[in-house]
Short mmCIF file of C-alpha atoms in Angstrom, two decimals:
data_model
loop_
_atom_site.label_atom_id
_atom_site.label_comp_id
_atom_site.label_asym_id
_atom_site.label_seq_id
_atom_site.Cartn_x
_atom_site.Cartn_y
_atom_site.Cartn_z
CA MET A 1 -0.46 0.04 0.38
CA ALA A 2 2.65 1.98 1.07
CA LYS A 3 4.70 1.68 -2.57
CA LEU A 4 0.69 2.26 -4.21
CA ASP A 5 0.27 5.39 -1.75
CA GLU A 6 4.07 7.33 -3.76
CA THR A 7 1.90 7.43 -7.27
CA LYS A 8 -1.30 7.90 -6.13
CA PRO A 9 -4.26 8.32 -2.83
CA VAL A 10 -5.41 4.74 -1.97
CA ILE A 11 -8.36 4.54 0.31
CA ILE A 12 -8.73 0.87 1.78
CA CYS A 13 -11.75 0.05 3.65
CA GLY A 14 -13.35 -3.01 5.57
CA ASP A 15 -13.54 -5.27 7.95
CA LEU A 16 -10.66 -4.75 9.52
CA ASN A 17 -11.07 -7.15 12.43
CA VAL A 18 -9.18 -5.00 15.08
CA ALA A 19 -10.42 -2.87 17.38
CA HIS A 20 -6.75 0.23 17.13
CA GLU A 21 -7.97 2.31 20.22
CA GLU A 22 -9.85 1.99 23.14
CA ILE A 23 -12.08 4.03 22.42
CA ASP A 24 -13.42 1.26 20.03
CA LEU A 25 -14.56 -0.72 22.02
CA LYS A 26 -17.43 -1.27 24.57
CA ASN A 27 -14.71 -3.53 27.75
CA PRO A 28 -11.36 -2.98 26.96
CA GLN A 29 -9.82 -4.00 29.97
CA SER A 30 -11.73 -7.59 30.37
CA ASN A 31 -11.40 -8.15 25.75
CA HIS A 32 -7.19 -6.90 26.44
CA HIS A 33 -5.69 -9.59 25.00
CA ASN A 34 -8.98 -11.32 23.21
CA ALA A 35 -8.97 -11.44 19.30
CA GLY A 36 -9.32 -8.83 17.53
CA PHE A 37 -7.44 -6.13 20.82
CA THR A 38 -4.18 -8.20 20.99
CA ASP A 39 -0.97 -5.90 21.50
CA GLU A 40 0.05 -7.48 18.66
CA GLU A 41 -2.94 -6.74 16.80
CA ARG A 42 -3.30 -3.14 17.75
CA GLY A 43 0.49 -2.55 17.33
CA LYS A 44 0.61 -4.10 13.86
CA LEU A 45 -2.26 -1.35 13.41
CA THR A 46 -0.24 1.78 14.77
CA GLN A 47 3.06 0.56 12.28
CA PHE A 48 0.33 0.93 9.23
CA LEU A 49 -0.80 3.98 10.01
CA SER A 50 2.61 4.98 10.77
CA ARG A 51 3.52 4.47 6.70
CA GLY A 52 1.76 7.53 5.70
CA PHE A 53 -2.63 6.51 6.29
CA LEU A 54 -4.98 7.05 9.17
CA ASP A 55 -7.77 6.11 10.35
CA SER A 56 -10.77 8.67 8.67
CA PHE A 57 -13.14 8.31 11.92
CA ARG A 58 -10.77 8.73 14.04
CA TYR A 59 -9.55 12.15 12.12
CA LEU A 60 -13.08 13.47 12.11
CA TYR A 61 -14.64 12.72 15.42
CA PRO A 62 -11.01 11.91 17.49
CA ASP A 63 -13.37 11.86 20.88
CA LYS A 64 -16.19 10.39 20.03
CA LYS A 65 -17.27 7.12 21.84
CA ASP A 66 -20.08 4.67 21.44
CA ILE A 67 -19.73 4.09 17.93
CA TYR A 68 -19.36 0.38 16.81
CA SER A 69 -19.66 -1.46 13.99
CA TRP A 70 -20.38 -5.23 15.32
CA TRP A 71 -21.36 -6.60 18.03
CA SER A 72 -21.98 -10.55 19.80
CA TYR A 73 -25.26 -11.95 18.96
CA MET A 74 -25.05 -12.77 22.56
CA PHE A 75 -25.65 -11.20 25.62
CA HIS A 76 -27.88 -8.89 24.13
CA ALA A 77 -24.52 -7.05 22.68
CA ARG A 78 -26.04 -4.68 20.69
CA ASP A 79 -29.23 -4.05 22.51
CA ASN A 80 -26.42 -2.53 24.86
CA ASN A 81 -24.41 -1.34 22.46
CA ALA A 82 -21.64 -3.10 23.67
CA GLY A 83 -19.53 -3.45 20.43
CA TRP A 84 -16.41 -2.64 18.80
CA ARG A 85 -15.35 -0.95 15.88
CA ILE A 86 -13.37 -3.15 13.67
CA ASP A 87 -14.17 -1.80 10.14
CA TYR A 88 -12.23 1.24 8.35
CA PHE A 89 -12.10 3.45 6.57
CA LEU A 90 -8.30 3.95 5.88
CA VAL A 91 -6.87 6.93 3.79
CA SER A 92 -3.20 8.17 2.59
CA GLU A 93 -2.44 11.08 4.98
CA LYS A 94 -2.19 13.32 1.41
CA LEU A 95 -6.18 13.22 1.12
CA LYS A 96 -6.55 14.43 4.67
CA ILE A 97 -8.94 17.54 5.13
CA LYS A 98 -7.03 21.10 5.02
CA SER A 99 -10.07 23.13 5.85
CA LYS A 100 -11.91 23.32 9.26
CA MET A 101 -15.08 24.26 8.32
CA GLN A 102 -14.98 20.52 6.02
CA LYS A 103 -13.49 18.89 8.84
CA SER A 104 -16.72 19.78 11.56
CA ILE A 105 -19.07 18.09 8.80
CA GLN A 106 -21.13 15.93 11.31
CA MET A 107 -22.26 11.90 10.08
CA PHE A 108 -23.87 11.99 13.03
#
């Protein structure tokens, strides 16, 4: 992706099956070593982002909590909004919104 990014901006979207930051899931402490929230998985996503990409949702909404894209079918997780944000639009930093006015567009 970094090589492709040298010639044109890149957009990667989909289910990456990892919640990158603690804010990206409801119960980070109890899920710390579970698949999808291990230090190794999170570290690899951090490493990828550091090569010139950004998480578009977190760029636009750095502190927005309780926004998830996946919920377990057990324990009424969706009813309780006990979910994980594991779906992403990762974009080349060169696509970063430069205008504060554009950045303030609200999706929710």
